[in-house]
Amino acid sequence: MTPPPNEQAPNEPARASTERPADRLRAKLAERGATGLMAHLVAGFPNRAATIDAARAIEAAGADVLELQFPFSDPLADGPVVLQACQDALDAGTDHAAFLGMLEEITRSIRIPTVVMTYANVPFVRGFASFARELAAAGATGLIVPDLPHTEPEFAEFRAALGDAGLSYVPVVAPTSTPKTIAELAEVADTFLYVVVRLGVTGRASTIDDAVRTRLAEISAITPHPLAAGFGIQSGEQVRSLAGHARLAVVGSKIVTTIREHADAPGPAVESLVRSLVGD
Amino acid sequence: MTHASHDTDAGRFGSFGGCFVPEVLRPALEEIAEAWERYGDDADFREELAHYGRTYVGRPTPLFEATNLTEHLGGARIFVKLEGLAHTGAHKINNALGQALLAKRMGKTRVIAETGAGQHGVATATAAAALGLECEVFMGAVDARRQVPNRFWMECMGATVRQVHEGTATLKDAVNAAMRHWTERIEDTHYLLGSALGPHPYPTMVRTFQAVIGRELREQLAERGVDRPHTIVACVGGGSNAIGVFHEFVGDADVRLVGVEAGGRGTGRGDNAVRMSGDGRPGIVQAYRSLFLLDDDGQVLPTHSVSAGLDYPGIGPELAHLGTTGRIDFASATDDETLAAVRLLAQKEGILPALESAHAVAHATKLAPDLTHDDALVVNLSGRGDKDLFIMAEALDRDAWRAFLRDELARMDADDEANA
């Protein structure tokens, strides 16, 4: 079911001579046996040093992918914890240049791939093509934008810009997505799909039960791409209960909360948390 | 990449509009779009809405010729469309009832809404009470503080008011909170959005419910022998009263349409909510593409207005489009000009306009002297001013007002002690 690591996704022109950022992400997912971890950070929360410290701790603890959020003032899909962290990061001066600087330093100092997450207005105002080029130059491998649906005319330009920059596009699948939509999202994906396991926004705990596992199996039957399962995952037990159903578990609010509690030097606390989530 | 199955033009006004919601909400928006397509033109639905309009809202609202103001300013004949005489005191009820009726037909048992000044919240709470729907209203904590009476009335009608502390704690944050809540409860809940903005189909649907204002206006002007107005002026926050009164006349190229934005304290960043005649730039925020007040990175800027209802960084996509093409002109009125306009209209005509609507009055006083008595100048008075007592009294009669509040509190405390 899983494409081999170096297979070109349908939307990307073949560029055999150089490794594209998306290829690194795909290779990393392919080497994963059990359910791995995508750990989420809000860039600049509470400051640059803490973000870089936490990113290093996340790698040291054995996570597979770092998801770095470019804070936006009006984050529609996020719950109170991430929302407040975004506000704090913006208040602390996390602008475009500061974000790119953090991204560059992080991707230079860790080996696991970094996927950027933000809201549509951030790349839209910058210009999709420039934004994608800047992210790729700063070492990102992919982008998640929850409020730029594949059904809007702007999406085509956005998706092409990511392809041109060699970045992966990671679509979000919701509990409300129909099989037809999932197939459409799979068509525009090139590494993995981010599956939201329950209704609502980020933060509130979810139960990983048979219904969730059945849903993941249904989605896997539609797409050959691996799945990341997220929203409300807070324990190693939850991560392990996704075994065989999702290649990655996504943990966000729990990490952000830990950083808030250890704002001065979040490294050790984040490392210990992520270690407990990874389970080895 | 082709997505031939999707109608990419749905809900677009030029490049503005669209439906930029997280995937979890897309089916809910499609459900509303389908219901709207089904019932929007349905004779039975329209008659039900018209029935409530006549027997509950008080439609048609009067068109009053403001002869004293006309004489005072010299120039245009000034007419005032009194939407403030609609039930609940503003045009908001037109849309709230329309959507609440639609929600019932969709089988929803619950409505949620955002509110700034509280007028849309009150209208939604009212429609929900009348139609037997559960109601929850999201209100920025800053707005809840400055619009205590409306918050109180909403709760009185059985609605739950949830204060929103995130972000700037004003209207835009109330919209975000309502949308987030909706993602948890799409099954039984309709999001009763209050202005002609947000994701498709809201801009079209809300404009259609508000277009009754312009239709009545045309008939009422004809009854006074006015074939076409020279100019129509309306205040613009999100812009539902403006597009509601303008829509009927967009095709009449000789009718000048003017939207008035909140000039606030001045032209500094964060001091106003001037998008069209100021620094608005293209963006995708709160699930629609339009013009917004943004910084260079696309972050939404804070806004200020004395009127909570205009204190919003975006504008409805249809107005943004018609403004960009030049069909609608935009101007602004400052807080001070607005307060002066409240006093002027109150003293000359015995009409207390809402602070939002007074922005339109303020601009009309600038336009009228340059026109002639053959020119009809219509001001859409979207709401009445009762709700603004606390703000107006503080601004216009500060010392006496504060003395009253202190004395009233002292009297209540004394009563408590006497009864203890």
PDB file of N, CA and C in Angstrom, chain B residues 323-352:
ATOM      1  N   GLY B 323     -17.012  47.773  -4.014  1.00  0.00           N
ATOM      2  CA  GLY B 323     -16.152  48.916  -3.699  1.00  0.00           C
ATOM      3  C   GLY B 323     -14.933  48.944  -4.613  1.00  0.00           C
ATOM      4  N   THR B 324     -14.371  47.768  -4.863  1.00  0.00           N
ATOM      5  CA  THR B 324     -13.192  47.680  -5.717  1.00  0.00           C
ATOM      6  C   THR B 324     -13.524  48.069  -7.157  1.00  0.00           C
ATOM      7  N   THR B 325     -14.730  47.696  -7.612  1.00  0.00           N
ATOM      8  CA  THR B 325     -15.104  48.042  -8.983  1.00  0.00           C
ATOM      9  C   THR B 325     -15.564  49.499  -9.090  1.00  0.00           C
ATOM     10  N   GLY B 326     -15.759  50.156  -7.956  1.00  0.00           N
ATOM     11  CA  GLY B 326     -16.148  51.562  -7.983  1.00  0.00           C
ATOM     12  C   GLY B 326     -17.657  51.793  -7.952  1.00  0.00           C
ATOM     13  N   ARG B 327     -18.451  50.711  -7.895  1.00  0.00           N
ATOM     14  CA  ARG B 327     -19.901  50.906  -7.866  1.00  0.00           C
ATOM     15  C   ARG B 327     -20.352  51.533  -6.547  1.00  0.00           C
ATOM     16  N   ILE B 328     -19.709  51.131  -5.461  1.00  0.00           N
ATOM     17  CA  ILE B 328     -20.038  51.707  -4.155  1.00  0.00           C
ATOM     18  C   ILE B 328     -18.862  52.567  -3.681  1.00  0.00           C
ATOM     19  N   ASP B 329     -19.166  53.770  -3.234  1.00  0.00           N
ATOM     20  CA  ASP B 329     -18.130  54.632  -2.665  1.00  0.00           C
ATOM     21  C   ASP B 329     -18.027  54.350  -1.166  1.00  0.00           C
ATOM     22  N   PHE B 330     -16.860  54.590  -0.623  1.00  0.00           N
ATOM     23  CA  PHE B 330     -16.694  54.422   0.820  1.00  0.00           C
ATOM     24  C   PHE B 330     -16.103  55.669   1.448  1.00  0.00           C
ATOM     25  N   ALA B 331     -16.569  55.961   2.646  1.00  0.00           N
ATOM     26  CA  ALA B 331     -16.069  57.099   3.415  1.00  0.00           C
ATOM     27  C   ALA B 331     -15.977  56.641   4.862  1.00  0.00           C
ATOM     28  N   SER B 332     -15.555  57.515   5.745  1.00  0.00           N
ATOM     29  CA  SER B 332     -15.534  57.136   7.161  1.00  0.00           C
ATOM     30  C   SER B 332     -15.960  58.321   8.019  1.00  0.00           C
ATOM     31  N   ALA B 333     -16.416  58.000   9.230  1.00  0.00           N
ATOM     32  CA  ALA B 333     -16.765  59.031  10.203  1.00  0.00           C
ATOM     33  C   ALA B 333     -16.069  58.682  11.513  1.00  0.00           C
ATOM     34  N   THR B 334     -15.507  59.688  12.162  1.00  0.00           N
ATOM     35  CA  THR B 334     -14.781  59.435  13.410  1.00  0.00           C
ATOM     36  C   THR B 334     -15.753  59.262  14.575  1.00  0.00           C
ATOM     37  N   ASP B 335     -15.213  58.806  15.695  1.00  0.00           N
ATOM     38  CA  ASP B 335     -16.021  58.669  16.913  1.00  0.00           C
ATOM     39  C   ASP B 335     -16.683  60.008  17.266  1.00  0.00           C
ATOM     40  N   ASP B 336     -15.897  61.077  17.213  1.00  0.00           N
ATOM     41  CA  ASP B 336     -16.419  62.385  17.607  1.00  0.00           C
ATOM     42  C   ASP B 336     -17.516  62.867  16.660  1.00  0.00           C
ATOM     43  N   GLU B 337     -17.285  62.690  15.346  1.00  0.00           N
ATOM     44  CA  GLU B 337     -18.308  63.091  14.376  1.00  0.00           C
ATOM     45  C   GLU B 337     -19.594  62.296  14.605  1.00  0.00           C
ATOM     46  N   THR B 338     -19.412  61.038  14.992  1.00  0.00           N
ATOM     47  CA  THR B 338     -20.553  60.150  15.214  1.00  0.00           C
ATOM     48  C   THR B 338     -21.379  60.592  16.423  1.00  0.00           C
ATOM     49  N   LEU B 339     -20.682  60.918  17.515  1.00  0.00           N
ATOM     50  CA  LEU B 339     -21.393  61.371  18.709  1.00  0.00           C
ATOM     51  C   LEU B 339     -22.148  62.668  18.424  1.00  0.00           C
ATOM     52  N   ALA B 340     -21.527  63.549  17.644  1.00  0.00           N
ATOM     53  CA  ALA B 340     -22.200  64.802  17.270  1.00  0.00           C
ATOM     54  C   ALA B 340     -23.435  64.508  16.429  1.00  0.00           C
ATOM     55  N   ALA B 341     -23.336  63.495  15.572  1.00  0.00           N
ATOM     56  CA  ALA B 341     -24.466  63.150  14.700  1.00  0.00           C
ATOM     57  C   ALA B 341     -25.632  62.579  15.508  1.00  0.00           C
ATOM     58  N   VAL B 342     -25.330  61.817  16.557  1.00  0.00           N
ATOM     59  CA  VAL B 342     -26.394  61.301  17.420  1.00  0.00           C
ATOM     60  C   VAL B 342     -27.176  62.477  17.997  1.00  0.00           C
ATOM     61  N   ARG B 343     -26.440  63.444  18.507  1.00  0.00           N
ATOM     62  CA  ARG B 343     -27.075  64.590  19.146  1.00  0.00           C
ATOM     63  C   ARG B 343     -27.899  65.405  18.132  1.00  0.00           C
ATOM     64  N   LEU B 344     -27.313  65.568  16.942  1.00  0.00           N
ATOM     65  CA  LEU B 344     -27.998  66.350  15.916  1.00  0.00           C
ATOM     66  C   LEU B 344     -29.331  65.712  15.524  1.00  0.00           C
ATOM     67  N   LEU B 345     -29.300  64.414  15.249  1.00  0.00           N
ATOM     68  CA  LEU B 345     -30.527  63.739  14.812  1.00  0.00           C
ATOM     69  C   LEU B 345     -31.555  63.701  15.946  1.00  0.00           C
ATOM     70  N   ALA B 346     -31.056  63.512  17.177  1.00  0.00           N
ATOM     71  CA  ALA B 346     -31.955  63.492  18.333  1.00  0.00           C
ATOM     72  C   ALA B 346     -32.661  64.844  18.487  1.00  0.00           C
ATOM     73  N   GLN B 347     -31.879  65.911  18.358  1.00  0.00           N
ATOM     74  CA  GLN B 347     -32.446  67.240  18.606  1.00  0.00           C
ATOM     75  C   GLN B 347     -33.306  67.733  17.447  1.00  0.00           C
ATOM     76  N   LYS B 348     -32.905  67.418  16.221  1.00  0.00           N
ATOM     77  CA  LYS B 348     -33.655  67.931  15.072  1.00  0.00           C
ATOM     78  C   LYS B 348     -34.897  67.097  14.761  1.00  0.00           C
ATOM     79  N   GLU B 349     -34.816  65.775  14.995  1.00  0.00           N
ATOM     80  CA  GLU B 349     -35.911  64.919  14.542  1.00  0.00           C
ATOM     81  C   GLU B 349     -36.503  64.038  15.627  1.00  0.00           C
ATOM     82  N   GLY B 350     -35.924  64.081  16.826  1.00  0.00           N
ATOM     83  CA  GLY B 350     -36.439  63.191  17.861  1.00  0.00           C
ATOM     84  C   GLY B 350     -36.185  61.729  17.576  1.00  0.00           C
ATOM     85  N   ILE B 351     -35.073  61.466  16.908  1.00  0.00           N
ATOM     86  CA  ILE B 351     -34.705  60.077  16.595  1.00  0.00           C
ATOM     87  C   ILE B 351     -33.341  59.804  17.220  1.00  0.00           C
ATOM     88  N   LEU B 352     -33.274  58.723  18.020  1.00  0.00           N
ATOM     89  CA  LEU B 352     -32.007  58.343  18.637  1.00  0.00           C
ATOM     90  C   LEU B 352     -31.387  57.203  17.828  1.00  0.00           C
TER      91      LEU B 352
END
